[in-house]
CSV table of C-alpha atoms and ligand atoms in Angstrom, one decimal:
chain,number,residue,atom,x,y,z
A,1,UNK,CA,-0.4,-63.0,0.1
A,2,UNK,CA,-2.6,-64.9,-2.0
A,3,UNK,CA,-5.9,-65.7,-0.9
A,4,UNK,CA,-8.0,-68.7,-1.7
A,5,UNK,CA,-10.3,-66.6,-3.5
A,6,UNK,CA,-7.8,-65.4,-5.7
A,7,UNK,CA,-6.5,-69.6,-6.2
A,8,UNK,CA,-10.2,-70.1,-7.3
A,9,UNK,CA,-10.5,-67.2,-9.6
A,10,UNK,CA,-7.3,-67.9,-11.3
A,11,UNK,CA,-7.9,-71.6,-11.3
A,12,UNK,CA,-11.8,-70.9,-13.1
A,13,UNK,CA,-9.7,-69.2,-15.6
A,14,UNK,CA,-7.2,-71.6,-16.4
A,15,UNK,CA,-10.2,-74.1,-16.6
A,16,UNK,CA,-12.4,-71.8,-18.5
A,17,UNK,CA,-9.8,-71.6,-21.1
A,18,UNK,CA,-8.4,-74.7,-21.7
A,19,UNK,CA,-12.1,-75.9,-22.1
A,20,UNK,CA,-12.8,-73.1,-24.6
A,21,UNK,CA,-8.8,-74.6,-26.5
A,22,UNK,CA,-10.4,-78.0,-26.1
A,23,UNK,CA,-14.1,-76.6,-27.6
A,24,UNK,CA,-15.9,-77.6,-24.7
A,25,UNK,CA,-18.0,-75.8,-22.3
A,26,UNK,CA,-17.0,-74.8,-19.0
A,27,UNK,CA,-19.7,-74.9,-17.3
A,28,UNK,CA,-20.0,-79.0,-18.5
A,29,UNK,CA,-17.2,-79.3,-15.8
A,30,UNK,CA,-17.8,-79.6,-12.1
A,31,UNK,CA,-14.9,-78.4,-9.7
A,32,UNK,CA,-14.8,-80.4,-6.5
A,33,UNK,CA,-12.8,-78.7,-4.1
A,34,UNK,CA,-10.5,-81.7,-2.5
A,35,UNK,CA,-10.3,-80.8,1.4
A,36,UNK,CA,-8.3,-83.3,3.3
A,37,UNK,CA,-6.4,-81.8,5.8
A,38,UNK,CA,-8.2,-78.3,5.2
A,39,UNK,CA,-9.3,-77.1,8.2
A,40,UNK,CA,-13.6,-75.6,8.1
A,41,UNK,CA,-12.4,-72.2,8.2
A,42,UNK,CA,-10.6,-72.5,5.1
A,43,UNK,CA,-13.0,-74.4,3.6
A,44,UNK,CA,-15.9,-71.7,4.4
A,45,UNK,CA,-13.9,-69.0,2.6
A,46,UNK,CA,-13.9,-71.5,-0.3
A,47,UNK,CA,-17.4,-71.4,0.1
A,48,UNK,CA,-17.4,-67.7,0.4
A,49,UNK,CA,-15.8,-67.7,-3.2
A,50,UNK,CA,-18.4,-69.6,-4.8
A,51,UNK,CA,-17.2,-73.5,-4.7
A,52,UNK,CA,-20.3,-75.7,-3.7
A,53,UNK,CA,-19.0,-79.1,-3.9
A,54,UNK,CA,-15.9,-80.7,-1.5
A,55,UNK,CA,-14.3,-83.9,-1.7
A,56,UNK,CA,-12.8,-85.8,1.2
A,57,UNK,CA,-10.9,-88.6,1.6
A,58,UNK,CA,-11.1,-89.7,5.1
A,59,UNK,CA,-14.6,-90.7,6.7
A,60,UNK,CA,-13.2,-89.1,10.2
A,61,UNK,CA,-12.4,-85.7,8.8
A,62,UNK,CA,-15.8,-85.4,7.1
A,63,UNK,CA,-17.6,-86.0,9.7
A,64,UNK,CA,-16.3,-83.2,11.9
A,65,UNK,CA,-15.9,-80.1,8.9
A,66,UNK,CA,-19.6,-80.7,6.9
A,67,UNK,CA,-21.6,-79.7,10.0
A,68,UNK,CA,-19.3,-76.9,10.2
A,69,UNK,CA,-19.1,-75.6,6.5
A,70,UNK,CA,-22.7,-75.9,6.5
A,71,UNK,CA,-25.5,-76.0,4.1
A,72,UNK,CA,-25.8,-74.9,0.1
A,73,UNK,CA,-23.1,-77.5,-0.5
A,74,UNK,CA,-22.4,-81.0,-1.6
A,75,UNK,CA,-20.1,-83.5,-0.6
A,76,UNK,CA,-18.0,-85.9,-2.7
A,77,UNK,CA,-16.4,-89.2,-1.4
A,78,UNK,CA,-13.3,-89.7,-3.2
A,79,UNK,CA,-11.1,-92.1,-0.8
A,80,UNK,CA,-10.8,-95.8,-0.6
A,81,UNK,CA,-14.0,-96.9,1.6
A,82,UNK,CA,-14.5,-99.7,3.9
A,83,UNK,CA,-17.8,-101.6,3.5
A,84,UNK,CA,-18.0,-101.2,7.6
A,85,UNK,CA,-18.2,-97.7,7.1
A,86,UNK,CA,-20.6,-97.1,4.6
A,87,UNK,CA,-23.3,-96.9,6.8
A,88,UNK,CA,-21.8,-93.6,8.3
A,89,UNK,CA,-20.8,-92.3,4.3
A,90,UNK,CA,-24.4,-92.3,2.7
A,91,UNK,CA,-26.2,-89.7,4.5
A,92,UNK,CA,-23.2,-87.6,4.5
A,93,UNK,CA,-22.0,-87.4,0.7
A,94,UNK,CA,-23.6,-87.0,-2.5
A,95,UNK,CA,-21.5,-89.1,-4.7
A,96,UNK,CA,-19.2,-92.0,-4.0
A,97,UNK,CA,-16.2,-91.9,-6.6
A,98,UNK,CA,-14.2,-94.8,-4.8
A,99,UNK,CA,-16.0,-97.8,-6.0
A,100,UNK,CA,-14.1,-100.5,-6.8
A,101,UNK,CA,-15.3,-103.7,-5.3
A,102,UNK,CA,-18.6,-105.7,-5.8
A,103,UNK,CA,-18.8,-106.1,-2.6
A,104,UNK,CA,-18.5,-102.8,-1.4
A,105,UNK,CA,-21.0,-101.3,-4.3
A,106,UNK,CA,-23.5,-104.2,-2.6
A,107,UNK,CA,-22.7,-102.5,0.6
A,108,UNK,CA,-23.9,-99.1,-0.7
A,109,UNK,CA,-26.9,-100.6,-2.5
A,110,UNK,CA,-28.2,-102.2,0.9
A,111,UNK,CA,-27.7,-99.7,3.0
A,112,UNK,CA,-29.4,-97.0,0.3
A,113,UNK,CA,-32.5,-99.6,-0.1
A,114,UNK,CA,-32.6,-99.2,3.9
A,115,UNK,CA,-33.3,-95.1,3.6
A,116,UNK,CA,-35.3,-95.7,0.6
A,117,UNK,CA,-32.6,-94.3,-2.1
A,118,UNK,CA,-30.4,-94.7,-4.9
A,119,UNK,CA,-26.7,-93.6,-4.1
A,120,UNK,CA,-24.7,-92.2,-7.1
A,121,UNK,CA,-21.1,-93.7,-7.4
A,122,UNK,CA,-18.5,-94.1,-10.0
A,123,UNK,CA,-16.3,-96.9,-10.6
A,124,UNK,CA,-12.8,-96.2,-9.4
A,125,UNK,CA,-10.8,-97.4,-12.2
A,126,UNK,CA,-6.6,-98.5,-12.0
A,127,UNK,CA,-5.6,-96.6,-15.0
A,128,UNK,CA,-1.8,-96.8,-14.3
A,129,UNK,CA,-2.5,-100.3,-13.4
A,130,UNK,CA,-0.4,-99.3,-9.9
A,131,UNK,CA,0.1,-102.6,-6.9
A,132,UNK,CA,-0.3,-98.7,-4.8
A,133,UNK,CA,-3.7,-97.5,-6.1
A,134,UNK,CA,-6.9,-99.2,-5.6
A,135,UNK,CA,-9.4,-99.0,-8.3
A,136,UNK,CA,-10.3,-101.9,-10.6
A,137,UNK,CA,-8.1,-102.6,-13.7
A,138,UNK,CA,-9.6,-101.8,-16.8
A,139,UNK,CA,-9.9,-105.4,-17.9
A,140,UNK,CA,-12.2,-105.9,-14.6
A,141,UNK,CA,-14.5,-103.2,-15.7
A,142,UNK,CA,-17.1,-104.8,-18.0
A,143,UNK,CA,-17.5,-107.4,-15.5
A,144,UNK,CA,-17.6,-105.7,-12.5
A,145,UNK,CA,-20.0,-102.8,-14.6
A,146,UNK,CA,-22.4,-105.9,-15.4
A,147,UNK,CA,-22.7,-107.3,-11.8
A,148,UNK,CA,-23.3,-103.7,-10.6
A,149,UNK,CA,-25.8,-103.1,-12.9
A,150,UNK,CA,-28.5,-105.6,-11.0
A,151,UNK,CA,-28.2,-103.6,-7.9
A,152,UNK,CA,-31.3,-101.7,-6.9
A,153,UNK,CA,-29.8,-99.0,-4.9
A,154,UNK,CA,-27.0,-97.6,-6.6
A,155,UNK,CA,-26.9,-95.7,-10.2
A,156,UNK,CA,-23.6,-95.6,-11.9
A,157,UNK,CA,-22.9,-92.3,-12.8
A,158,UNK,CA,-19.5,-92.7,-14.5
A,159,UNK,CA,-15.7,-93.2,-13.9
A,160,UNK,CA,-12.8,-92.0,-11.7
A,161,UNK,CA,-9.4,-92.3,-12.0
A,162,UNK,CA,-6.0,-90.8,-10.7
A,163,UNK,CA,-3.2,-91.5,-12.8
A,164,UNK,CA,0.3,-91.9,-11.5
A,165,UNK,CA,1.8,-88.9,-11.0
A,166,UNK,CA,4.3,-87.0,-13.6
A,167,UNK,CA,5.8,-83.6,-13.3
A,168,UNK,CA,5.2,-83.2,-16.9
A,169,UNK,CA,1.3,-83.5,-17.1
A,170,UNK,CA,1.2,-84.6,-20.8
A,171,UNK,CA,2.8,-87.8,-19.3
A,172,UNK,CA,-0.8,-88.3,-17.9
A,173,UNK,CA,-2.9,-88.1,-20.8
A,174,UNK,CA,-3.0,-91.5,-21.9
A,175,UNK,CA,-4.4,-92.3,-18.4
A,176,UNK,CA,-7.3,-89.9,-19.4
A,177,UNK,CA,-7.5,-90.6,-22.8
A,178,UNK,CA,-8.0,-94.9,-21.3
A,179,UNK,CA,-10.7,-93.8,-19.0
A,180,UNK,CA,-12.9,-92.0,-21.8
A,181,UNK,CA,-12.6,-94.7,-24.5
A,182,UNK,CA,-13.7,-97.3,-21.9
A,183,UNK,CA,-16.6,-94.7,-21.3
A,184,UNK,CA,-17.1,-94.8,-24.6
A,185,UNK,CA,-16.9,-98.2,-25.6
A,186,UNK,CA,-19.1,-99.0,-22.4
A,187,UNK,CA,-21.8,-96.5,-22.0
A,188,UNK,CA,-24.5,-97.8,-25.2
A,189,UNK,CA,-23.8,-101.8,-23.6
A,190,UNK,CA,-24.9,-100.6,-20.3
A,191,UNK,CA,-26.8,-97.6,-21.0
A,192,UNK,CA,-30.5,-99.4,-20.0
A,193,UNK,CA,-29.3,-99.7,-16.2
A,194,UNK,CA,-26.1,-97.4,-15.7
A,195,UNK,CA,-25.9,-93.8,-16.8
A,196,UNK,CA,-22.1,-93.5,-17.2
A,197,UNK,CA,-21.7,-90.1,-18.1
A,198,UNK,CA,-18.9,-88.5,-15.3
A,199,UNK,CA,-15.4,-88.9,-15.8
A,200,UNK,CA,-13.8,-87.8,-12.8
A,201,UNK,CA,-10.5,-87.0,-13.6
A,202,UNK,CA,-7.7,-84.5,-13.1
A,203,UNK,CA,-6.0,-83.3,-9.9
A,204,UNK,CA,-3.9,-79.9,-9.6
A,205,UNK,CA,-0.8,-81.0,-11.4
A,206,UNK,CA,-2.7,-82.6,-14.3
A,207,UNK,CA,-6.0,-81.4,-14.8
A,208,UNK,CA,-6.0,-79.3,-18.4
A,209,UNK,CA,-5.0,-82.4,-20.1
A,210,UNK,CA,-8.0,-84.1,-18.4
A,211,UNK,CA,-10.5,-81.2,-19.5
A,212,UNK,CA,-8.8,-81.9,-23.3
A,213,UNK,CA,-9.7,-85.9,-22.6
A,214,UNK,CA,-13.3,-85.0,-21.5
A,215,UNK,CA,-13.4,-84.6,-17.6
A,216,UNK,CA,-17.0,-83.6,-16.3
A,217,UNK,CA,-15.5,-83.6,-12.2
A,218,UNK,CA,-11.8,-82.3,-11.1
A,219,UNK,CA,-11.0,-83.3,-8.1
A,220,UNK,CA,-8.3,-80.4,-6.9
A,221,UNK,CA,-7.1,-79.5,-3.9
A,222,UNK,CA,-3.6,-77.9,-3.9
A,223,UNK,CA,-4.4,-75.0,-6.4
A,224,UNK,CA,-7.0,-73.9,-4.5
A,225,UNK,CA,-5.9,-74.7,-0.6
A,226,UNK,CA,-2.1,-74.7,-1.5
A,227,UNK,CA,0.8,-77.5,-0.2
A,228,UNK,CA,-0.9,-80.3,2.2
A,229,UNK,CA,1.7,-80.9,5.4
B,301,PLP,C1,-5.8,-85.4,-2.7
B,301,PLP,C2,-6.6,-85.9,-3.9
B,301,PLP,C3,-6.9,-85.1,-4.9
B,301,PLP,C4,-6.4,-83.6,-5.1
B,301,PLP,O1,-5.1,-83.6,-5.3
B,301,PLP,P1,-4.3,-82.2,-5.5
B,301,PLP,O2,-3.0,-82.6,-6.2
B,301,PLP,O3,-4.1,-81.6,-4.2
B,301,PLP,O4,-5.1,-81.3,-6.4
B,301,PLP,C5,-7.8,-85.6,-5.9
B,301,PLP,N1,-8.2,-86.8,-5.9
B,301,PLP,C6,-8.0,-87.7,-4.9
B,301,PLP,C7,-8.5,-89.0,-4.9
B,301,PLP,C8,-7.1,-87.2,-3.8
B,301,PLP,O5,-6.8,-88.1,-2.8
């Protein structure tokens, strides 16, 4: 049977070389081990293997697995958020990637200011411009990027998005490709007050074309923890 050690090795390789194809570095790419529905056993053996940063989803689940998985680790954020529950999400995880609301990056601001820090996010961007996903559409970005930017308690470390989903992943690359050039085209306008370096981008089924378009975070889950019930 195949182990979750064995998921991670192979998966490092498959990253490793499409990054070497794409003439990137490797180690300019963060894996963030996705872990909804994991249980904390599974995700200390991940651990074990050498992953130190997990992603959740779901406020609830977090809450119970990060005192169990313990220390040496960090803890990403990537489901929609409540502003009402912000308060609980800050001292828990090290990066928000869910942003995608003025009101709710004010949230996060206030409530950093409060324990005397800046909170790292990324803007949650609508690539696939989906009435399903949340995320603002690209259009909104600037705007939504400018009003951020006046906000003492949050740094914008980059974008995040999750494309619709394709069983051929090439289908997804212009998803990818949208997200960097509005990096791009963004990052010297804003670069005084946000540092929008991340792109957070590529799941299990998709995420060599996102290493070709320039992910720095891949958000997987699957590869590593196999089929979610
Ligand atoms: C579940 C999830 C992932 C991981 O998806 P896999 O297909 O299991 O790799 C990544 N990002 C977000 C926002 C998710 O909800």
């Amino acid at each position: 049977m195949e182990t979750i050690a064995d998921n991670i090795a192979r998966l490092r390789e498959r990253i490793y070389n499409r990054a070497l194809k794409a003439g990137r570095k490797a180690d300019e790419i963060t894996l963030v081990a996705v872990t909804k529905t994991v249980d904390s056993d599974r995700i200390r053996e991940a651990k074990d293997a050498g992953i130190t940063a997990f992603g959740e989803n779901y406020l609830q689940e977090a809450r119970e697995k990060i005192p169990r998985v313990g220390g040496g680790v960090t803890w990403h954020m990537i489901g929609h958020l409540q502003t009402n529950k912000v308060k609980y999400v800050l001292p828990l995880f090290s990066m928000i990637h869910s942003v995608d609301s003025f009101r709710l990056a004010e949230e996060i601001s206030a409530q950093a200011i409060k324990r005397d820090k800046k909170a790292d996010v990324l803007i949650q961007v609508n690539s696939g411009r989906e009435n399903t996903k949340t995320g603002v559409k690209p259009e909104e970005l600037p705007q939504l990027l400018e009003a951020v930017s006046s906000l003492k308690g949050i740094t914008v470390k980059g974008l995040m998005t999750m494309p619709p989903f394709f069983s051929d992943q090439e289908k997804a690359r212009p998803f990818f490709t949208t997200l960097r050039e509005l990096r791009d085209k963004l990052f010297p306008f804003f670069s005084d007050s946000l540092s929008l370096a991340h792109l957070s981008m590529g799941m299990s089924s998709d995420f060599e074309v996102a290493i070709d378009e320039g992910a720095t975070i891949l958000r997987i889950g699957t590869a590593i923890f196999g089929g979610r019930k």
